[in-house]
Amino acid sequence: MTFTQRKTSPFNPTENMRTMGKGMRAAILFLLGVLMLLGILGGRLFYLQIIEGDLNQQLAENNRIRLIAKPPERGRLFDRKGNILASSRLAHVVYLWPIAQSKDKWQPIIERLAQLMGVSAQTISDKLEQEGYNSPNLVRISTAISPKLVTVLSEHSLELPGVKVEPEAVRYYPNGDVAAHLLGYTGELTAEELPKLREKGYRPGDVIGKAGVEYAFENMLRGEWGGQQVEVDAFGKVLRILGQKPPKAGNAVKLTIDLDLEKAVEKILGEQQGGIVAMNPNNGEILAMVSHPAFDPNLFSGKISEATWKRLQEKDHPFVNRTLQVYPPASTFKVVTMTAALESKAFSPSDVLPTYPYLDVGGFQFWDHNKAGFGTIGFYEAMAYSSNTFFGQVGMRVGERTLAEWSHKYGYGEYSGIEIKEEETKGTVPDPEWKQKVVGEPWYVGNTLNMSIGQGDVQANLVQVSMMTSGVANGGFRIRPHLLLEDNDAREWKQSLNISPTNLAALQKALKSVFEFGTASSLSSAEIAMAGKSGTAQDPPRPNHAWFTLYAPFEKPEIVVTVFAENAGGGGGSAIAAPLAVQTVEAYMQIKKQGNSPNNPPVPVPAQN
């Protein structure tokens, strides 16, 4: 059988129509798909550009534009005459710029940086983690570094992308350890401090006041951050600077202290462990505040080596401000006892009492310091000779509650109001309730006797003793000690103790008698009439403490000086502390004659190391 193959003509219209229909359908379907896809893309584009255009534009700008924050220069500290107490010097500081690298890329960079700087890589990583790897803020990872290290980091800069060595003003104290406890020091924020201060604009690595007026006046000294707005590429590299806001330096702060007097008092105290406070009794201005041993606050403007830190700790607690720590005030407290006796009307200024070698109370013997007594005497002789048996009898008759009442009126057992309150211990004014609560024992008559002579559980600091002395010197007012030089209304820092004029005159005469014929008679001066009180506090098994507090000139007081010699032993307050107090008054009078033009040393360039 023969089969004949049918040939289709290319000109067959029916068959051609079927073939064309299939192609057109495919083309139409393709076109519809493209149109649908374009519609979806267009709709999405419309949504992103029109509906959320502003938001997305902002996000794009945030990815392209960065703000590099710049810290402000800390405000300077001046003494009352304009002498610089704290300023700034130029140094170099190491920063990391978190957004410059991804988290993974940062790790080898940090390891290399730590190796070059000789620090812990973990410490650097912790600071970067605190700020966050996407942060545009520079993260400080060092305080001032040496010029040698600046050179080393510059030479290895290609290995350290995202690491910046920037010039910055760091704290500088031109007088070294002079007024160290009063001024305090600055240091980096700790991990514990950061959460509390972040809402105030602080960042990891920020430097803040840590002690003294640096801490107390932080808000005034800090200043405001500025920065540069820069455009960066996808790798975080700066393409151009778009604008900048200069940092605003902190405010200058003028203090009440006199640098010349501060230096003189430092020399007067010498190597004696203890402190000296000089204060204006009329307005509470602190003229000098010296505590020894001290430290150089410049050490904290850079990295302290372990060896340096250990050496500082080996000294006798150099960071403790002894002018604000409490000790038994000893016989200086007899001013409170005499005030309580006269104002309670239990005694009059003319009353006399017999004195004895000792008083036997409850089977305990309370000795007079000369072991013999002083015969029958009145308040003036008792203050001049510092008779324990006289004031012990007075205190027992007056009672512990009246003694406590006048202690508080003078400022004992309370914070003095000085601005560096974080370093102040307010001390103790004991009473029966206090003893039962703290010691778990009832009050005995012997406690009252001990209290009346400033021993036992009574504790006070040098500023509080100065406040008491000022109250007698200034006509019967309790003043608020302060360090900020200002012209406040007198009602803000001065309140009446309500001591009668007769009793006040008796107190003044009693303190003057200390210099006229009492424990400080060998130190009396024909040029400067002074009034004051010595004190010797027991501190078994260690040697006794020595106190002396005075005011001068007697007729028109300008200065109160309180000296505390810790565990000085020897002859007590009149032999050890009194000469230092008198020398301070003499230095004050000499400096008063000098001019007030400041003499500020130049800021040094850090040495190569």
Coordinates of C-alpha atoms in Angstrom, one line a residue:
M1 CA 0.0 0.0 0.0
T2 CA 1.2 3.3 -1.0
F3 CA 0.7 6.3 1.3
T4 CA 0.8 9.8 0.0
Q5 CA 2.1 12.5 2.4
R6 CA -0.1 15.5 2.6
K7 CA 1.6 18.8 2.3
T8 CA 0.4 21.8 4.1
S9 CA 0.5 25.0 2.1
P10 CA 2.0 27.9 3.7
F11 CA -0.7 29.9 2.2
N12 CA -3.4 28.0 4.0
P13 CA -5.2 30.8 5.9
T14 CA -7.0 28.6 8.4
E15 CA -3.9 26.9 9.5
N16 CA -1.9 30.1 9.7
M17 CA -4.6 31.7 11.8
R18 CA -4.4 28.9 14.4
T19 CA -0.6 29.3 14.6
M20 CA -0.8 33.1 14.9
G21 CA -3.4 32.9 17.7
K22 CA -1.2 30.7 19.8
G23 CA 1.7 33.3 19.5
M24 CA -0.5 36.2 20.3
R25 CA -1.9 34.6 23.4
A26 CA 1.6 34.0 24.7
A27 CA 2.6 37.6 23.9
I28 CA -0.5 38.9 25.6
L29 CA 0.0 36.8 28.7
F30 CA 3.7 38.0 28.9
L31 CA 2.6 41.6 28.4
L32 CA 0.0 41.2 31.1
G33 CA 2.6 39.7 33.5
V34 CA 5.0 42.6 32.8
L35 CA 2.3 45.1 33.4
M36 CA 1.3 43.4 36.6
L37 CA 4.9 43.4 37.8
L38 CA 5.3 47.0 36.9
G39 CA 2.1 47.8 38.7
I40 CA 3.3 46.1 41.8
L41 CA 6.7 47.8 41.6
G42 CA 5.1 51.1 40.8
G43 CA 2.7 50.8 43.7
R44 CA 5.5 49.9 46.0
L45 CA 7.5 52.8 44.7
F46 CA 4.5 55.1 45.2
Y47 CA 4.1 53.8 48.7
L48 CA 7.8 54.3 49.6
Q49 CA 8.3 57.6 47.9
I50 CA 4.9 59.3 48.5
I51 CA 3.3 57.8 51.5
E52 CA 6.5 57.0 53.5
G53 CA 8.8 59.3 51.5
D54 CA 9.8 61.6 54.4
L55 CA 10.5 58.6 56.7
N56 CA 12.6 56.8 54.1
Q57 CA 14.5 59.9 53.1
Q58 CA 15.4 60.4 56.8
L59 CA 16.6 56.8 57.0
A60 CA 18.7 57.3 53.9
E61 CA 20.2 60.5 55.4
N62 CA 20.9 58.6 58.6
N63 CA 22.8 56.0 56.8
R64 CA 24.8 58.6 54.9
I65 CA 25.3 61.4 57.4
R66 CA 27.0 61.0 60.8
L67 CA 27.5 63.3 63.8
I68 CA 31.0 63.0 65.3
A69 CA 30.7 64.4 68.9
K70 CA 33.4 66.6 70.3
P71 CA 33.9 67.0 74.1
P72 CA 34.0 70.4 75.7
E73 CA 36.9 71.9 77.6
R74 CA 36.3 71.7 81.3
G75 CA 35.8 75.1 83.1
R76 CA 38.8 76.5 85.0
L77 CA 39.0 76.9 88.8
F78 CA 40.4 80.1 90.3
D79 CA 41.2 81.2 93.8
R80 CA 39.7 84.4 95.2
K81 CA 42.5 86.5 93.7
G82 CA 42.3 85.1 90.2
N83 CA 45.1 82.5 90.5
I84 CA 44.5 79.4 88.4
L85 CA 43.9 76.3 90.5
A86 CA 42.8 74.0 87.7
S87 CA 42.9 74.4 83.9
S88 CA 43.6 72.3 80.8
R89 CA 46.5 71.3 78.8
L90 CA 46.6 69.8 75.3
A91 CA 47.1 66.1 75.1
H92 CA 46.2 63.2 72.7
V93 CA 43.4 60.8 73.4
V94 CA 42.6 57.5 71.6
Y95 CA 39.1 57.0 70.3
L96 CA 37.2 54.3 68.4
W97 CA 34.6 55.1 65.8
P98 CA 32.1 52.2 66.1
I99 CA 30.4 52.5 62.7
A100 CA 33.6 52.4 60.8
Q101 CA 33.8 48.6 61.1
S102 CA 31.5 45.6 61.6
K103 CA 31.6 43.8 64.9
D104 CA 33.6 40.9 63.4
K105 CA 36.2 43.2 61.9
W106 CA 36.7 45.1 65.2
Q107 CA 38.1 42.2 67.1
P108 CA 41.5 41.8 65.4
I109 CA 41.8 45.6 65.4
I110 CA 41.2 45.8 69.1
E111 CA 43.7 43.0 69.8
R112 CA 46.4 44.9 67.8
L113 CA 45.5 48.2 69.5
A114 CA 45.7 46.7 72.9
Q115 CA 49.1 45.2 72.2
L116 CA 50.4 48.6 71.0
M117 CA 49.0 50.5 74.0
G118 CA 49.8 47.9 76.6
V119 CA 46.2 47.6 77.9
S120 CA 43.6 44.9 78.2
A121 CA 41.8 44.1 74.9
Q122 CA 38.7 43.2 77.1
T123 CA 38.7 46.7 78.5
I124 CA 38.6 48.2 75.0
S125 CA 35.9 45.8 73.9
D126 CA 33.7 46.5 76.9
K127 CA 33.7 50.2 76.2
L128 CA 32.8 49.6 72.5
E129 CA 30.0 47.2 73.6
Q130 CA 28.6 49.8 76.0
E131 CA 28.3 52.4 73.2
G132 CA 27.2 49.9 70.5
Y133 CA 28.7 49.0 67.2
N134 CA 26.3 51.1 65.2
S135 CA 26.9 54.3 67.2
P136 CA 28.3 57.3 65.3
N137 CA 29.8 58.7 68.5
L138 CA 33.5 58.5 69.1
V139 CA 34.3 56.3 72.1
R140 CA 37.2 57.4 74.3
I141 CA 39.4 54.4 75.3
S142 CA 42.2 56.3 76.9
T143 CA 43.1 59.4 78.8
A144 CA 46.1 61.5 77.8
I145 CA 48.7 59.3 76.1
S146 CA 52.4 60.1 75.7
P147 CA 53.9 61.6 72.6
K148 CA 55.8 58.4 72.1
L149 CA 52.6 56.4 71.9
V150 CA 51.1 59.0 69.5
T151 CA 53.9 58.3 67.2
V152 CA 53.6 54.5 67.5
L153 CA 49.9 54.6 66.7
S154 CA 50.4 56.8 63.8
E155 CA 53.0 54.5 62.3
H156 CA 50.5 51.6 62.6
S157 CA 47.5 53.5 61.5
L158 CA 46.9 51.2 58.4
E159 CA 46.4 48.3 60.8
L160 CA 43.9 50.3 62.9
P161 CA 41.0 51.4 60.7
G162 CA 38.4 53.2 62.8
V163 CA 40.9 54.1 65.5
K164 CA 41.5 57.8 65.9
V165 CA 44.1 59.7 67.9
E166 CA 42.6 63.2 68.6
P167 CA 44.0 66.2 70.4
E168 CA 42.0 67.1 73.4
A169 CA 42.1 69.3 76.5
V170 CA 42.8 67.3 79.7
R171 CA 42.7 68.5 83.3
Y172 CA 45.8 70.2 84.6
Y173 CA 46.6 71.3 88.2
P174 CA 49.5 73.8 88.0
N175 CA 50.2 73.7 91.7
G176 CA 50.6 69.9 92.0
D177 CA 49.3 68.6 95.3
V178 CA 48.5 72.0 96.8
A179 CA 44.8 72.0 97.9
A180 CA 44.5 68.5 96.4
H181 CA 41.7 67.4 98.8
L182 CA 39.7 70.6 98.3
L183 CA 40.0 70.6 94.5
G184 CA 39.6 66.8 94.1
Y185 CA 40.3 65.2 90.7
T186 CA 38.7 64.0 87.5
G187 CA 38.5 60.6 86.0
E188 CA 36.8 58.4 83.5
L189 CA 33.2 57.3 84.0
T190 CA 33.0 53.7 85.4
A191 CA 30.7 51.1 84.1
E192 CA 28.6 51.5 87.2
E193 CA 28.3 55.3 86.9
L194 CA 27.4 55.3 83.2
P195 CA 23.7 54.1 83.4
K196 CA 22.9 56.8 85.9
L197 CA 24.5 59.6 83.8
R198 CA 23.7 58.5 80.3
E199 CA 20.4 60.4 80.3
K200 CA 22.4 63.6 81.1
G201 CA 24.4 63.1 77.9
Y202 CA 27.4 61.3 79.2
R203 CA 29.1 58.7 77.0
P204 CA 31.5 55.8 77.7
G205 CA 34.9 57.1 78.5
D206 CA 33.7 60.6 79.5
V207 CA 35.8 62.4 82.1
I208 CA 33.9 63.7 85.1
G209 CA 34.7 65.2 88.5
K210 CA 35.4 62.4 91.0
A211 CA 36.1 64.3 94.3
G212 CA 36.3 67.7 95.9
V213 CA 35.0 70.8 94.0
E214 CA 35.6 68.9 90.7
Y215 CA 32.7 66.7 91.8
A216 CA 30.6 69.2 93.7
F217 CA 30.6 71.7 90.8
E218 CA 30.5 69.2 87.9
N219 CA 27.4 70.7 86.3
M220 CA 29.1 74.1 86.2
L221 CA 32.4 72.9 85.0
R222 CA 31.3 70.3 82.5
G223 CA 30.3 72.4 79.5
E224 CA 28.3 71.3 76.4
W225 CA 29.3 68.8 73.7
G226 CA 29.7 69.9 70.1
G227 CA 30.5 68.0 67.0
Q228 CA 31.0 67.6 63.2
Q229 CA 28.2 66.5 60.8
V230 CA 30.0 64.5 58.1
E231 CA 28.9 62.5 55.0
V232 CA 30.3 59.0 54.8
D233 CA 30.3 56.3 52.1
A234 CA 29.1 52.7 52.5
F235 CA 32.3 51.8 54.3
G236 CA 32.0 54.5 56.9
K237 CA 34.8 56.6 55.3
V238 CA 34.3 60.4 55.7
L239 CA 33.7 62.0 52.3
R240 CA 33.2 65.6 53.5
I241 CA 32.3 67.8 56.5
L242 CA 28.8 69.2 56.2
G243 CA 28.8 71.4 59.3
Q244 CA 30.0 71.7 62.8
K245 CA 28.9 73.0 66.2
P246 CA 31.9 74.0 68.4
P247 CA 31.9 72.6 71.9
K248 CA 31.0 75.1 74.6
A249 CA 33.6 75.2 77.4
G250 CA 32.5 74.8 81.0
N251 CA 32.0 77.8 83.2
A252 CA 34.9 79.2 85.2
V253 CA 34.4 78.9 88.9
K254 CA 36.0 81.2 91.5
L255 CA 36.6 79.7 94.9
T256 CA 36.9 81.4 98.3
I257 CA 40.4 80.1 99.1
D258 CA 43.5 82.2 98.9
L259 CA 46.3 80.2 97.0
D260 CA 49.0 82.1 98.8
L261 CA 47.6 81.3 102.2
E262 CA 47.0 77.7 101.1
K263 CA 50.6 77.3 100.2
A264 CA 51.8 78.9 103.4
V265 CA 49.6 76.6 105.5
E266 CA 50.8 73.5 103.6
K267 CA 54.4 74.5 104.7
I268 CA 53.2 75.2 108.3
L269 CA 51.6 71.7 108.6
G270 CA 54.6 70.1 106.9
E271 CA 54.9 66.4 107.4
Q272 CA 52.5 66.3 110.4
Q273 CA 49.6 64.0 109.6
G274 CA 46.4 66.0 110.1
G275 CA 44.7 69.1 108.8
I276 CA 44.2 72.9 109.1
V277 CA 41.2 74.9 108.2
A278 CA 41.2 78.7 107.9
M279 CA 37.9 80.4 107.6
N280 CA 36.3 83.9 107.6
P281 CA 34.1 83.8 110.7
N282 CA 31.8 86.5 109.4
N283 CA 30.6 84.8 106.2
G284 CA 31.9 81.2 106.2
E285 CA 34.4 81.6 103.3
I286 CA 37.0 78.8 103.5
L287 CA 40.4 80.6 103.1
A288 CA 42.5 77.5 103.3
M289 CA 41.9 73.8 103.7
V290 CA 44.9 71.6 104.1
S291 CA 45.0 67.8 104.7
H292 CA 48.2 65.8 105.0
P293 CA 49.3 63.4 103.5
A294 CA 48.1 64.5 100.1
F295 CA 48.4 63.4 96.5
D296 CA 48.9 65.0 93.0
P297 CA 45.6 65.2 91.2
N298 CA 47.5 65.4 87.9
L299 CA 48.0 61.7 88.3
F300 CA 44.4 61.1 87.4
S301 CA 44.5 63.1 84.2
G302 CA 46.4 60.2 82.6
K303 CA 46.7 56.5 83.2
I304 CA 48.0 55.6 86.6
S305 CA 50.4 52.7 86.6
E306 CA 50.0 49.9 89.1
A307 CA 53.3 50.8 90.7
T308 CA 52.2 54.4 91.3
W309 CA 48.8 53.3 92.7
K310 CA 50.5 50.9 95.0
R311 CA 52.9 53.6 96.2
L312 CA 50.0 55.9 96.9
Q313 CA 48.2 53.3 99.0
E314 CA 51.3 52.6 101.0
K315 CA 51.1 56.2 102.4
D316 CA 48.8 56.9 105.3
H317 CA 45.5 57.1 103.4
P318 CA 46.4 60.2 101.3
F319 CA 43.0 60.4 99.7
V320 CA 41.2 61.0 103.0
N321 CA 40.4 64.6 103.6
R322 CA 41.2 64.8 107.3
T323 CA 39.5 68.2 107.7
L324 CA 36.2 66.6 107.1
Q325 CA 36.7 63.4 109.0
V326 CA 35.6 63.2 112.7
Y327 CA 37.6 62.8 115.9
P328 CA 36.9 63.4 119.6
P329 CA 37.1 67.3 119.8
A330 CA 38.6 67.1 123.3
S331 CA 38.7 70.3 125.3
T332 CA 37.8 72.5 122.4
F333 CA 34.3 71.2 123.2
K334 CA 34.4 73.1 126.5
V335 CA 33.1 76.1 124.6
V336 CA 29.8 74.2 124.1
T337 CA 29.7 73.2 127.8
M338 CA 30.2 76.7 129.0
T339 CA 27.5 78.0 126.6
A340 CA 25.1 75.4 127.8
A341 CA 25.9 76.2 131.4
L342 CA 25.3 80.0 131.0
E343 CA 22.4 79.9 128.7
S344 CA 20.5 77.3 130.8
K345 CA 21.0 79.6 133.8
A346 CA 22.5 76.7 135.7
F347 CA 25.6 78.9 136.2
S348 CA 26.5 82.6 135.9
P349 CA 29.8 83.9 134.5
S350 CA 31.0 84.7 138.0
D351 CA 30.4 81.3 139.6
V352 CA 33.3 79.4 141.0
L353 CA 33.9 75.7 141.7
P354 CA 36.6 73.7 143.5
T355 CA 38.7 71.5 141.3
Y356 CA 40.4 68.2 142.2
P357 CA 43.1 65.8 140.9
Y358 CA 40.2 63.7 139.7
L359 CA 36.4 63.1 139.9
D360 CA 35.2 59.7 141.1
V361 CA 32.0 58.8 139.3
G362 CA 30.6 55.3 139.4
G363 CA 33.9 53.9 140.5
F364 CA 35.8 55.5 137.6
Q365 CA 38.3 58.2 138.0
F366 CA 38.2 61.2 135.6
W367 CA 41.6 63.0 136.0
D368 CA 42.5 66.6 135.5
H369 CA 45.4 66.8 133.1
N370 CA 47.8 68.2 135.7
K371 CA 46.9 65.4 138.1
A372 CA 46.5 67.9 140.9
G373 CA 43.6 70.3 140.1
F374 CA 43.7 74.1 140.1
G375 CA 42.0 75.0 143.4
T376 CA 38.8 77.0 143.4
I377 CA 38.4 78.8 140.1
G378 CA 35.8 80.4 137.8
F379 CA 35.0 79.9 134.1
Y380 CA 37.8 82.2 132.8
E381 CA 40.5 80.3 134.8
A382 CA 38.9 76.9 134.0
M383 CA 39.0 77.7 130.2
A384 CA 42.5 79.1 130.4
Y385 CA 43.9 76.1 132.3
S386 CA 41.5 73.6 130.6
S387 CA 40.4 72.0 133.8
N388 CA 38.6 68.7 133.3
T389 CA 37.3 68.5 136.8
F390 CA 35.8 72.0 136.6
F391 CA 33.9 71.4 133.3
G392 CA 33.0 67.8 134.4
Q393 CA 31.1 69.2 137.4
V394 CA 29.5 71.8 135.1
G395 CA 28.4 69.2 132.6
M396 CA 26.9 66.9 135.3
R397 CA 24.8 69.7 136.7
V398 CA 23.7 70.9 133.2
G399 CA 22.8 67.5 132.0
E400 CA 23.5 65.6 128.8
R401 CA 20.3 66.8 127.0
T402 CA 21.2 70.5 127.4
L403 CA 24.8 69.7 126.2
A404 CA 23.3 67.9 123.2
E405 CA 21.0 70.7 122.4
W406 CA 23.8 73.3 122.3
S407 CA 26.0 70.9 120.4
H408 CA 23.5 70.8 117.6
K409 CA 23.0 74.6 117.7
Y410 CA 26.7 75.1 117.1
G411 CA 26.6 72.5 114.2
Y412 CA 27.9 69.3 115.8
G413 CA 26.3 66.0 114.6
E414 CA 25.1 67.6 111.4
Y415 CA 26.5 68.2 107.9
S416 CA 28.1 71.7 107.9
G417 CA 26.7 72.7 104.5
I418 CA 30.0 72.9 102.7
E419 CA 29.7 72.0 99.1
I420 CA 32.0 68.9 99.2
K421 CA 29.5 67.1 101.4
E422 CA 30.2 63.7 100.0
E423 CA 33.5 63.7 101.7
E424 CA 32.2 65.0 105.1
T425 CA 31.4 62.8 108.1
K426 CA 28.9 64.6 110.3
G427 CA 30.1 63.1 113.6
T428 CA 28.2 62.2 116.7
V429 CA 26.3 64.0 119.5
P430 CA 25.5 61.3 122.0
D431 CA 22.4 61.1 124.2
P432 CA 20.6 58.4 126.0
E433 CA 18.5 57.3 123.0
W434 CA 21.6 57.2 120.8
K435 CA 23.5 55.1 123.2
Q436 CA 20.7 52.6 123.7
K437 CA 20.2 52.2 120.0
V438 CA 23.9 52.1 118.9
V439 CA 25.6 50.6 122.0
G440 CA 22.7 48.8 123.5
E441 CA 23.4 50.2 127.0
P442 CA 21.8 52.8 129.3
W443 CA 23.3 56.2 129.8
Y444 CA 25.5 56.8 132.9
V445 CA 26.6 59.9 134.6
G446 CA 30.1 59.2 133.5
N447 CA 28.9 59.5 129.9
T448 CA 27.7 63.1 130.7
L449 CA 31.1 63.9 132.3
N450 CA 33.0 62.5 129.3
M451 CA 30.8 64.5 126.9
S452 CA 31.3 67.8 128.8
I453 CA 35.1 67.6 128.1
G454 CA 34.8 66.4 124.5
Q455 CA 35.7 62.8 125.1
G456 CA 33.8 59.6 124.9
D457 CA 31.4 59.3 122.0
V458 CA 31.4 63.0 121.0
Q459 CA 33.0 63.3 117.5
A460 CA 33.4 66.4 115.2
N461 CA 35.4 67.5 112.2
L462 CA 37.6 70.5 111.8
V463 CA 35.0 72.5 109.9
Q464 CA 32.4 72.0 112.7
V465 CA 34.9 73.1 115.3
S466 CA 35.6 76.2 113.2
M467 CA 31.9 76.9 113.0
M468 CA 31.7 76.8 116.8
T469 CA 34.7 79.1 117.2
S470 CA 33.2 81.5 114.6
G471 CA 29.9 81.6 116.5
V472 CA 31.8 83.1 119.5
A473 CA 34.0 85.4 117.3
N474 CA 31.3 86.9 115.1
G475 CA 28.8 88.0 117.8
G476 CA 26.8 84.8 118.2
F477 CA 25.9 83.6 114.7
R478 CA 26.1 80.1 113.2
I479 CA 27.5 80.5 109.7
R480 CA 27.6 78.1 106.7
P481 CA 31.1 77.2 105.5
H482 CA 31.4 77.4 101.7
L483 CA 33.9 77.3 98.9
L484 CA 32.1 79.1 96.1
L485 CA 32.9 82.8 96.1
E486 CA 29.6 84.5 95.9
D487 CA 27.6 87.5 97.3
N488 CA 24.6 85.7 98.8
D489 CA 22.1 87.3 101.0
A490 CA 23.4 87.0 104.6
R491 CA 20.2 85.2 105.6
E492 CA 21.3 82.3 103.5
W493 CA 24.4 81.5 105.4
K494 CA 24.0 83.2 108.8
Q495 CA 21.6 82.5 111.6
S496 CA 21.6 83.7 115.2
L497 CA 22.5 81.3 118.0
N498 CA 20.5 83.5 120.4
I499 CA 23.2 83.8 123.0
S500 CA 22.7 86.7 125.4
P501 CA 25.3 89.5 125.0
T502 CA 26.5 89.0 128.6
N503 CA 27.1 85.3 128.1
L504 CA 28.7 85.9 124.7
A505 CA 31.1 88.4 126.3
A506 CA 32.0 85.9 128.9
L507 CA 32.8 83.3 126.3
Q508 CA 35.0 85.7 124.4
K509 CA 36.8 86.7 127.6
A510 CA 37.3 83.0 128.5
L511 CA 38.9 82.2 125.2
K512 CA 41.1 85.3 125.3
S513 CA 42.3 84.2 128.7
V514 CA 43.9 81.1 127.1
F515 CA 46.4 83.4 125.5
E516 CA 46.7 85.9 128.4
F517 CA 47.6 83.4 131.1
G518 CA 46.5 80.0 130.0
T519 CA 47.8 77.0 127.9
A520 CA 48.8 79.3 125.0
S521 CA 50.2 82.2 127.0
S522 CA 53.7 81.6 125.5
L523 CA 52.3 82.3 122.1
S524 CA 50.6 85.6 122.8
S525 CA 51.5 88.4 120.5
A526 CA 51.6 92.1 121.2
E527 CA 50.7 92.8 117.6
I528 CA 47.8 90.5 117.2
A529 CA 45.4 89.8 120.1
M530 CA 44.0 86.3 119.7
A531 CA 41.4 84.0 121.5
G532 CA 41.2 80.3 121.3
K533 CA 41.2 76.8 122.9
S534 CA 43.5 73.8 123.0
G535 CA 42.5 70.2 123.1
T536 CA 44.1 66.8 123.6
A537 CA 42.1 63.8 122.6
Q538 CA 42.9 60.2 123.8
D539 CA 43.2 57.6 121.0
P540 CA 44.4 54.4 122.8
P541 CA 46.5 52.5 122.1
R542 CA 47.9 55.1 119.7
P543 CA 49.3 58.5 120.8
N544 CA 47.0 61.4 121.6
H545 CA 45.5 63.8 119.0
A546 CA 46.3 67.5 119.4
W547 CA 43.7 70.3 118.7
F548 CA 43.8 74.1 118.7
T549 CA 41.2 76.5 117.5
L550 CA 41.4 80.3 117.6
Y551 CA 40.2 83.5 116.1
A552 CA 42.0 86.8 115.4
P553 CA 42.2 89.7 115.7
F554 CA 40.2 89.6 119.0
E555 CA 38.5 93.0 118.7
K556 CA 37.5 92.6 115.0
P557 CA 37.8 88.9 114.0
E558 CA 38.8 88.2 110.4
I559 CA 40.0 84.6 110.6
V560 CA 39.3 81.4 112.4
V561 CA 42.0 78.7 112.4
T562 CA 41.5 75.1 113.5
V563 CA 44.4 72.7 113.6
F564 CA 44.3 69.0 114.1
A565 CA 47.5 66.9 114.5
E566 CA 46.6 63.2 114.3
N567 CA 48.3 61.0 116.9
A568 CA 50.8 63.7 117.5
G569 CA 51.5 62.7 121.1
G570 CA 53.9 64.9 123.0
G571 CA 52.6 67.8 124.9
G572 CA 49.1 67.8 123.3
G573 CA 47.2 70.7 121.8
S574 CA 48.9 73.6 123.5
A575 CA 52.4 72.3 122.6
I576 CA 51.9 70.9 119.1
A577 CA 48.7 72.4 117.5
A578 CA 48.7 75.9 119.0
P579 CA 52.0 77.0 117.4
L580 CA 50.7 75.9 114.0
A581 CA 47.5 77.9 114.4
V582 CA 49.4 81.0 115.5
Q583 CA 51.7 80.7 112.5
T584 CA 48.7 80.5 110.2
V585 CA 47.3 83.7 111.6
E586 CA 50.7 85.4 111.1
A587 CA 50.9 84.1 107.5
Y588 CA 47.4 85.5 106.9
M589 CA 48.3 88.9 108.2
Q590 CA 51.5 89.0 106.1
I591 CA 49.7 87.9 102.9
K592 CA 47.0 90.4 103.5
K593 CA 49.6 93.2 103.0
Q594 CA 50.6 91.9 99.6
G595 CA 49.0 92.7 96.3
N596 CA 46.3 90.7 94.7
S597 CA 47.7 90.3 91.2
P598 CA 47.6 86.7 90.1
N599 CA 50.8 84.9 89.2
N600 CA 49.8 82.0 87.0
P601 CA 52.4 79.6 85.7
P602 CA 52.4 78.5 82.0
V603 CA 50.8 75.2 81.1
P604 CA 53.6 72.7 80.3
V605 CA 53.9 70.4 77.4
P606 CA 53.9 66.8 78.5
A607 CA 57.3 65.2 78.6
Q608 CA 58.4 62.5 76.2
N609 CA 58.4 59.0 77.7

